[in-house]
Amino acid sequence: MTMSAGDVSPEVGVMIDAGHIRTNVHDVGDGDAVLLLHGSGPGVTAWANWRLTIPALAEHHRVIAPDIVGFGFTDRPDGMRYDLAQWTEHAVTVLDALGVSRCHVVGNSFGGSLALSLAIHHPDRVGSLVLMGAAGVPFPLTEGLDAVWGYEPSVESMERLLEIFAFDQTLVGRDLAELRFQASIRPGVQEAFAQMFPPPRQEALDAITHDISDIARIPAPTLIVHGRDDEVIPLSNAFRLLELIDRAELHVFGRCGHWTQIEHADAFSSLVLDFLARNPLPARHS
């Protein structure tokens, strides 16, 4: 199904052909490229996930934030199989289409597992990693994640999900719930979402989990960021990743749920910018 980008919306960037998939991408700024990979919440888009992060990072870097296939305004081709291999291939074809050979990769939640996949299967494309509230290591399905993936469209259901995401409840409310609900019922969005993480959802979670030995071989310097009060992805994931990845460091935000990049936007951006400055991409040779 083809999504129209005719809407006047900040969620729509530019449309590119990435592996024959018409893909919505935000591509702004100059410098070392940073690929931002969003999470898997219902109705999510790259812009909804990273709207506070993109401007800050784009002051120093070329920021690339795509709607991964199956999400947002990117096409959802008929018969598409949604799995980690397909999502990884799509992310690589986005980089290829934009002429990016190597980049920093920042992944949020589901996007954290996708970032790990890129580092495992395409290590030559990844300069450094930032994993925020990341999936990718084994853990028992949480009630919060089960609620996210089991979402049935209604404003009330969306409001409950937003309350799970945020520690600071002043960030959520009926208006935001209505906005995200409308995003979740755009044509084809819920149909694709229901295909991605069907019950039994522990199996769906295991399908985006990596072999521990593969994670342990990741050579890239890695910044792990997590909210202490995250009800969707447990804080124990962050400590497990810290144990596994040799060149890893960890920052935990207190009074923070699954929305680190929103609840602590300025501090998160500063943290990431400092990390990227300490781990620049190798100079390109002509």
mmCIF file of C-alpha atoms in Angstrom:
data_model
loop_
_atom_site.group_PDB
_atom_site.id
_atom_site.type_symbol
_atom_site.label_atom_id
_atom_site.label_comp_id
_atom_site.label_asym_id
_atom_site.label_seq_id
_atom_site.Cartn_x
_atom_site.Cartn_y
_atom_site.Cartn_z
ATOM 1 C CA MET A 1 0.000 0.000 0.000
ATOM 2 C CA THR A 2 1.320 3.456 -0.901
ATOM 3 C CA MET A 3 1.072 6.196 1.704
ATOM 4 C CA SER A 4 0.532 9.714 0.498
ATOM 5 C CA ALA A 5 2.969 12.360 1.646
ATOM 6 C CA GLY A 6 0.666 15.115 0.504
ATOM 7 C CA ASP A 7 -0.233 15.885 4.088
ATOM 8 C CA VAL A 8 1.238 19.126 5.370
ATOM 9 C CA SER A 9 2.842 17.573 8.431
ATOM 10 C CA PRO A 10 6.203 17.867 10.163
ATOM 11 C CA GLU A 11 6.211 14.056 10.274
ATOM 12 C CA VAL A 12 6.818 14.000 6.510
ATOM 13 C CA GLY A 13 10.380 14.682 5.392
ATOM 14 C CA VAL A 14 11.522 13.648 1.916
ATOM 15 C CA MET A 15 10.572 10.519 0.009
ATOM 16 C CA ILE A 16 13.419 8.372 -1.307
ATOM 17 C CA ASP A 17 13.595 5.004 -3.062
ATOM 18 C CA ALA A 18 15.295 2.609 -0.626
ATOM 19 C CA GLY A 19 15.481 -0.883 -2.057
ATOM 20 C CA HIS A 20 12.358 -0.202 -4.128
ATOM 21 C CA ILE A 21 10.491 0.881 -0.995
ATOM 22 C CA ARG A 22 9.300 4.483 -1.052
ATOM 23 C CA THR A 23 10.645 5.684 2.267
ATOM 24 C CA ASN A 24 9.934 8.782 4.340
ATOM 25 C CA VAL A 25 13.203 10.211 5.693
ATOM 26 C CA HIS A 26 14.242 13.320 7.599
ATOM 27 C CA ASP A 27 17.726 14.227 6.338
ATOM 28 C CA VAL A 28 19.098 17.446 7.862
ATOM 29 C CA GLY A 29 22.400 18.965 8.894
ATOM 30 C CA ASP A 30 26.016 18.385 7.887
ATOM 31 C CA GLY A 31 28.943 16.441 9.288
ATOM 32 C CA ASP A 32 29.335 12.834 10.363
ATOM 33 C CA ALA A 33 26.096 10.985 9.619
ATOM 34 C CA VAL A 34 23.868 9.854 12.493
ATOM 35 C CA LEU A 35 21.104 7.343 11.775
ATOM 36 C CA LEU A 36 18.156 7.563 14.195
ATOM 37 C CA LEU A 37 16.032 4.415 14.500
ATOM 38 C CA HIS A 38 12.618 4.826 16.138
ATOM 39 C CA GLY A 39 10.687 2.503 18.429
ATOM 40 C CA SER A 40 7.644 0.331 17.733
ATOM 41 C CA GLY A 41 4.778 2.165 19.419
ATOM 42 C CA PRO A 42 1.453 2.297 17.565
ATOM 43 C CA GLY A 43 1.321 5.121 15.047
ATOM 44 C CA VAL A 44 5.005 5.935 15.591
ATOM 45 C CA THR A 45 7.019 7.926 13.075
ATOM 46 C CA ALA A 46 10.649 8.992 13.089
ATOM 47 C CA TRP A 47 9.546 12.576 13.711
ATOM 48 C CA ALA A 48 7.239 11.698 16.610
ATOM 49 C CA ASN A 49 10.078 9.758 18.220
ATOM 50 C CA TRP A 50 12.973 12.126 17.533
ATOM 51 C CA ARG A 51 11.401 15.580 17.091
ATOM 52 C CA LEU A 52 13.313 17.046 20.049
ATOM 53 C CA THR A 53 16.562 15.249 19.193
ATOM 54 C CA ILE A 54 16.889 16.009 15.473
ATOM 55 C CA PRO A 55 17.415 19.804 15.758
ATOM 56 C CA ALA A 56 20.039 19.456 18.506
ATOM 57 C CA LEU A 57 22.077 16.788 16.717
ATOM 58 C CA ALA A 58 21.722 18.517 13.332
ATOM 59 C CA GLU A 59 23.717 21.499 14.631
ATOM 60 C CA HIS A 60 26.822 19.287 14.412
ATOM 61 C CA HIS A 61 25.914 16.242 12.304
ATOM 62 C CA ARG A 62 24.011 15.040 9.287
ATOM 63 C CA VAL A 63 20.945 13.460 10.890
ATOM 64 C CA ILE A 64 19.047 10.741 9.024
ATOM 65 C CA ALA A 65 15.769 9.595 10.578
ATOM 66 C CA PRO A 66 13.684 7.223 8.440
ATOM 67 C CA ASP A 67 10.273 5.714 9.002
ATOM 68 C CA ILE A 68 11.284 2.040 8.978
ATOM 69 C CA VAL A 69 9.243 -0.106 6.578
ATOM 70 C CA GLY A 70 5.858 -0.893 8.086
ATOM 71 C CA PHE A 71 5.770 2.326 10.091
ATOM 72 C CA GLY A 72 4.769 5.920 9.513
ATOM 73 C CA PHE A 73 4.616 7.341 6.000
ATOM 74 C CA THR A 74 6.945 4.803 4.417
ATOM 75 C CA ASP A 75 5.247 2.449 1.973
ATOM 76 C CA ARG A 76 3.977 -0.894 3.207
ATOM 77 C CA PRO A 77 4.308 -3.152 0.153
ATOM 78 C CA ASP A 78 1.705 -5.871 -0.216
ATOM 79 C CA GLY A 79 2.977 -9.198 1.061
ATOM 80 C CA MET A 80 5.814 -7.621 3.064
ATOM 81 C CA ARG A 81 7.229 -9.896 5.744
ATOM 82 C CA TYR A 82 8.028 -7.826 8.806
ATOM 83 C CA ASP A 83 11.009 -9.259 10.657
ATOM 84 C CA LEU A 84 14.410 -8.180 11.890
ATOM 85 C CA ALA A 85 16.156 -9.278 8.685
ATOM 86 C CA GLN A 86 13.802 -7.167 6.558
ATOM 87 C CA TRP A 87 14.058 -4.134 8.837
ATOM 88 C CA THR A 88 17.863 -4.418 8.819
ATOM 89 C CA GLU A 89 17.946 -4.649 5.030
ATOM 90 C CA HIS A 90 15.692 -1.612 4.767
ATOM 91 C CA ALA A 91 17.938 0.450 7.063
ATOM 92 C CA VAL A 92 20.974 -0.481 4.940
ATOM 93 C CA THR A 93 19.194 0.452 1.710
ATOM 94 C CA VAL A 94 18.282 3.841 3.226
ATOM 95 C CA LEU A 95 21.981 4.479 3.856
ATOM 96 C CA ASP A 96 22.847 3.273 0.357
ATOM 97 C CA ALA A 97 20.227 5.518 -1.240
ATOM 98 C CA LEU A 98 21.630 8.522 0.626
ATOM 99 C CA GLY A 99 25.254 7.696 -0.182
ATOM 100 C CA VAL A 100 26.234 7.021 3.437
ATOM 101 C CA SER A 101 28.914 4.362 3.797
ATOM 102 C CA ARG A 102 29.414 4.652 7.563
ATOM 103 C CA CYS A 103 27.495 6.376 10.336
ATOM 104 C CA HIS A 104 26.729 6.553 14.012
ATOM 105 C CA VAL A 105 23.534 4.666 14.877
ATOM 106 C CA VAL A 106 21.094 5.691 17.617
ATOM 107 C CA GLY A 107 18.328 3.185 18.368
ATOM 108 C CA ASN A 108 15.325 3.535 20.653
ATOM 109 C CA SER A 109 13.617 0.436 22.113
ATOM 110 C CA PHE A 110 12.784 -1.759 19.084
ATOM 111 C CA GLY A 111 15.153 0.545 17.189
ATOM 112 C CA GLY A 112 17.848 -0.432 19.685
ATOM 113 C CA SER A 113 17.543 -4.053 18.585
ATOM 114 C CA LEU A 114 17.682 -2.889 14.971
ATOM 115 C CA ALA A 115 20.820 -0.856 15.764
ATOM 116 C CA LEU A 116 22.383 -3.962 17.309
ATOM 117 C CA SER A 117 21.478 -5.907 14.165
ATOM 118 C CA LEU A 118 23.300 -3.371 12.004
ATOM 119 C CA ALA A 119 26.361 -3.540 14.259
ATOM 120 C CA ILE A 120 26.341 -7.349 14.197
ATOM 121 C CA HIS A 121 25.645 -7.938 10.501
ATOM 122 C CA HIS A 122 27.102 -4.765 8.948
ATOM 123 C CA PRO A 123 29.907 -3.707 11.316
ATOM 124 C CA ASP A 124 31.650 -1.790 8.533
ATOM 125 C CA ARG A 125 28.660 0.586 8.339
ATOM 126 C CA VAL A 126 28.557 1.425 12.072
ATOM 127 C CA GLY A 127 31.004 3.865 13.642
ATOM 128 C CA SER A 128 29.424 3.945 17.091
ATOM 129 C CA LEU A 129 26.176 2.951 18.776
ATOM 130 C CA VAL A 130 23.757 4.688 21.106
ATOM 131 C CA LEU A 131 21.207 2.296 22.602
ATOM 132 C CA MET A 132 18.306 3.972 24.405
ATOM 133 C CA GLY A 133 15.800 1.834 26.295
ATOM 134 C CA ALA A 134 16.934 -0.917 23.963
ATOM 135 C CA ALA A 135 15.512 -4.341 23.284
ATOM 136 C CA GLY A 136 17.795 -6.974 21.796
ATOM 137 C CA VAL A 137 18.857 -9.059 24.798
ATOM 138 C CA PRO A 138 16.646 -11.811 26.290
ATOM 139 C CA PHE A 139 14.100 -10.745 28.901
ATOM 140 C CA PRO A 140 10.602 -11.803 29.975
ATOM 141 C CA LEU A 141 7.864 -9.797 28.262
ATOM 142 C CA THR A 142 6.823 -6.888 30.478
ATOM 143 C CA GLU A 143 3.224 -5.845 31.025
ATOM 144 C CA GLY A 144 4.136 -2.498 29.509
ATOM 145 C CA LEU A 145 5.499 -3.953 26.266
ATOM 146 C CA ASP A 146 2.596 -6.390 26.051
ATOM 147 C CA ALA A 147 0.230 -3.409 26.265
ATOM 148 C CA VAL A 148 2.149 -1.514 23.566
ATOM 149 C CA TRP A 149 2.174 -4.389 21.085
ATOM 150 C CA GLY A 150 -1.383 -5.411 21.955
ATOM 151 C CA TYR A 151 -2.788 -1.938 21.272
ATOM 152 C CA GLU A 152 -6.330 -1.834 19.887
ATOM 153 C CA PRO A 153 -7.123 1.619 18.480
ATOM 154 C CA SER A 154 -9.019 4.027 20.711
ATOM 155 C CA VAL A 155 -8.186 7.338 22.300
ATOM 156 C CA GLU A 156 -8.548 5.749 25.738
ATOM 157 C CA SER A 157 -6.116 2.937 24.890
ATOM 158 C CA MET A 158 -3.609 5.412 23.492
ATOM 159 C CA GLU A 159 -3.866 7.556 26.621
ATOM 160 C CA ARG A 160 -3.127 4.509 28.791
ATOM 161 C CA LEU A 161 -0.080 3.696 26.670
ATOM 162 C CA LEU A 162 1.266 7.229 26.937
ATOM 163 C CA GLU A 163 0.930 6.985 30.711
ATOM 164 C CA ILE A 164 3.061 3.820 30.604
ATOM 165 C CA PHE A 165 5.725 5.512 28.464
ATOM 166 C CA ALA A 166 6.250 8.590 30.619
ATOM 167 C CA PHE A 167 7.321 8.944 34.242
ATOM 168 C CA ASP A 168 6.266 12.609 34.137
ATOM 169 C CA GLN A 169 2.517 12.413 33.610
ATOM 170 C CA THR A 170 2.301 16.124 32.781
ATOM 171 C CA LEU A 171 3.779 15.210 29.382
ATOM 172 C CA VAL A 172 0.712 13.176 28.446
ATOM 173 C CA GLY A 173 -2.978 13.886 28.267
ATOM 174 C CA ARG A 174 -6.063 13.744 26.129
ATOM 175 C CA ASP A 175 -4.775 16.088 23.417
ATOM 176 C CA LEU A 176 -1.593 14.102 22.794
ATOM 177 C CA ALA A 177 -3.536 10.845 22.997
ATOM 178 C CA GLU A 178 -5.960 12.105 20.349
ATOM 179 C CA LEU A 179 -3.069 13.138 18.102
ATOM 180 C CA ARG A 180 -1.282 9.784 18.401
ATOM 181 C CA PHE A 181 -4.565 7.883 18.058
ATOM 182 C CA GLN A 182 -5.210 9.610 14.725
ATOM 183 C CA ALA A 183 -1.701 8.624 13.619
ATOM 184 C CA SER A 184 -2.405 5.011 14.577
ATOM 185 C CA ILE A 185 -5.507 4.785 12.374
ATOM 186 C CA ARG A 186 -4.090 6.165 9.135
ATOM 187 C CA PRO A 187 -4.896 3.731 6.309
ATOM 188 C CA GLY A 188 -2.873 0.545 6.626
ATOM 189 C CA VAL A 189 -1.061 1.505 9.838
ATOM 190 C CA GLN A 190 -2.883 -0.722 12.332
ATOM 191 C CA GLU A 191 -3.066 -3.606 9.870
ATOM 192 C CA ALA A 192 0.731 -3.608 9.488
ATOM 193 C CA PHE A 193 1.255 -3.071 13.221
ATOM 194 C CA ALA A 194 -0.901 -6.088 14.084
ATOM 195 C CA GLN A 195 1.249 -8.273 11.798
ATOM 196 C CA MET A 196 4.535 -7.303 13.412
ATOM 197 C CA PHE A 197 4.177 -8.436 17.015
ATOM 198 C CA PRO A 198 1.315 -10.960 17.197
ATOM 199 C CA PRO A 199 0.584 -13.137 20.214
ATOM 200 C CA PRO A 200 2.161 -15.033 21.817
ATOM 201 C CA ARG A 201 4.156 -11.841 22.226
ATOM 202 C CA GLN A 202 7.044 -13.443 24.090
ATOM 203 C CA GLU A 203 7.803 -15.175 20.796
ATOM 204 C CA ALA A 204 7.566 -11.835 18.969
ATOM 205 C CA LEU A 205 10.016 -10.384 21.493
ATOM 206 C CA ASP A 206 12.371 -13.347 21.133
ATOM 207 C CA ALA A 207 12.323 -12.771 17.358
ATOM 208 C CA ILE A 208 14.034 -9.387 17.817
ATOM 209 C CA THR A 209 16.512 -10.747 20.370
ATOM 210 C CA HIS A 210 20.120 -11.404 19.385
ATOM 211 C CA ASP A 211 22.467 -14.199 20.276
ATOM 212 C CA ILE A 212 24.517 -13.129 23.285
ATOM 213 C CA SER A 213 27.763 -14.151 21.598
ATOM 214 C CA ASP A 214 26.970 -11.905 18.612
ATOM 215 C CA ILE A 215 26.396 -8.901 20.876
ATOM 216 C CA ALA A 216 29.642 -9.624 22.720
ATOM 217 C CA ARG A 217 31.568 -9.389 19.438
ATOM 218 C CA ILE A 218 30.363 -5.850 18.623
ATOM 219 C CA PRO A 219 33.498 -3.709 18.240
ATOM 220 C CA ALA A 220 31.807 -0.302 18.098
ATOM 221 C CA PRO A 221 32.015 2.108 21.035
ATOM 222 C CA THR A 222 28.557 2.102 22.590
ATOM 223 C CA LEU A 223 26.613 4.499 24.794
ATOM 224 C CA ILE A 224 23.749 2.838 26.658
ATOM 225 C CA VAL A 225 21.012 5.132 27.990
ATOM 226 C CA HIS A 226 18.023 4.031 30.046
ATOM 227 C CA GLY A 227 15.284 5.430 32.248
ATOM 228 C CA ARG A 228 15.362 4.012 35.762
ATOM 229 C CA ASP A 229 11.558 3.887 35.856
ATOM 230 C CA ASP A 230 11.024 2.332 32.398
ATOM 231 C CA GLU A 231 7.936 0.077 32.443
ATOM 232 C CA VAL A 232 8.342 -1.116 28.848
ATOM 233 C CA ILE A 233 11.958 -2.275 28.605
ATOM 234 C CA PRO A 234 13.535 -3.224 31.964
ATOM 235 C CA LEU A 235 16.591 -1.420 33.289
ATOM 236 C CA SER A 236 18.280 -4.821 33.584
ATOM 237 C CA ASN A 237 18.643 -4.783 29.783
ATOM 238 C CA ALA A 238 20.988 -1.820 30.047
ATOM 239 C CA PHE A 239 23.232 -3.550 32.572
ATOM 240 C CA ARG A 240 23.279 -6.721 30.454
ATOM 241 C CA LEU A 241 24.354 -4.754 27.392
ATOM 242 C CA LEU A 242 27.029 -3.017 29.471
ATOM 243 C CA GLU A 243 28.379 -6.422 30.505
ATOM 244 C CA LEU A 244 28.373 -7.764 26.949
ATOM 245 C CA ILE A 245 29.756 -4.914 24.827
ATOM 246 C CA ASP A 246 33.443 -4.329 25.447
ATOM 247 C CA ARG A 247 33.593 -0.605 24.609
ATOM 248 C CA ALA A 248 30.364 0.338 26.401
ATOM 249 C CA GLU A 249 29.362 3.010 28.883
ATOM 250 C CA LEU A 250 26.033 3.497 30.637
ATOM 251 C CA HIS A 251 23.977 6.498 31.735
ATOM 252 C CA VAL A 252 20.775 5.995 33.738
ATOM 253 C CA PHE A 253 18.254 8.808 34.184
ATOM 254 C CA GLY A 254 16.240 8.783 37.393
ATOM 255 C CA ARG A 255 12.606 9.935 37.319
ATOM 256 C CA CYS A 256 12.448 8.771 33.718
ATOM 257 C CA GLY A 257 10.350 6.179 31.937
ATOM 258 C CA HIS A 258 10.660 4.898 28.375
ATOM 259 C CA TRP A 259 10.797 8.417 26.898
ATOM 260 C CA THR A 260 14.347 9.483 27.743
ATOM 261 C CA GLN A 261 14.669 11.572 24.566
ATOM 262 C CA ILE A 262 11.489 13.464 25.491
ATOM 263 C CA GLU A 263 11.496 13.530 29.293
ATOM 264 C CA HIS A 264 15.175 14.571 29.432
ATOM 265 C CA ALA A 265 15.535 15.967 25.915
ATOM 266 C CA ASP A 266 18.313 18.506 26.467
ATOM 267 C CA ALA A 267 20.383 16.252 28.709
ATOM 268 C CA PHE A 268 19.970 13.305 26.334
ATOM 269 C CA SER A 269 21.060 15.338 23.319
ATOM 270 C CA SER A 270 24.060 16.732 25.191
ATOM 271 C CA LEU A 271 25.040 13.246 26.305
ATOM 272 C CA VAL A 272 24.854 11.914 22.763
ATOM 273 C CA LEU A 273 26.717 14.867 21.257
ATOM 274 C CA ASP A 274 29.542 14.468 23.773
ATOM 275 C CA PHE A 275 29.771 10.740 23.040
ATOM 276 C CA LEU A 276 29.838 11.294 19.281
ATOM 277 C CA ALA A 277 32.518 13.975 19.633
ATOM 278 C CA ARG A 278 34.675 11.482 21.518
ATOM 279 C CA ASN A 279 34.118 8.831 18.860
ATOM 280 C CA PRO A 280 34.331 10.536 15.464
ATOM 281 C CA LEU A 281 34.005 8.557 12.265
ATOM 282 C CA PRO A 282 37.279 7.790 10.482
ATOM 283 C CA ALA A 283 38.220 10.366 7.864
ATOM 284 C CA ARG A 284 37.120 9.380 4.375
ATOM 285 C CA HIS A 285 39.872 8.893 1.831
ATOM 286 C CA SER A 286 39.410 9.914 -1.787
#
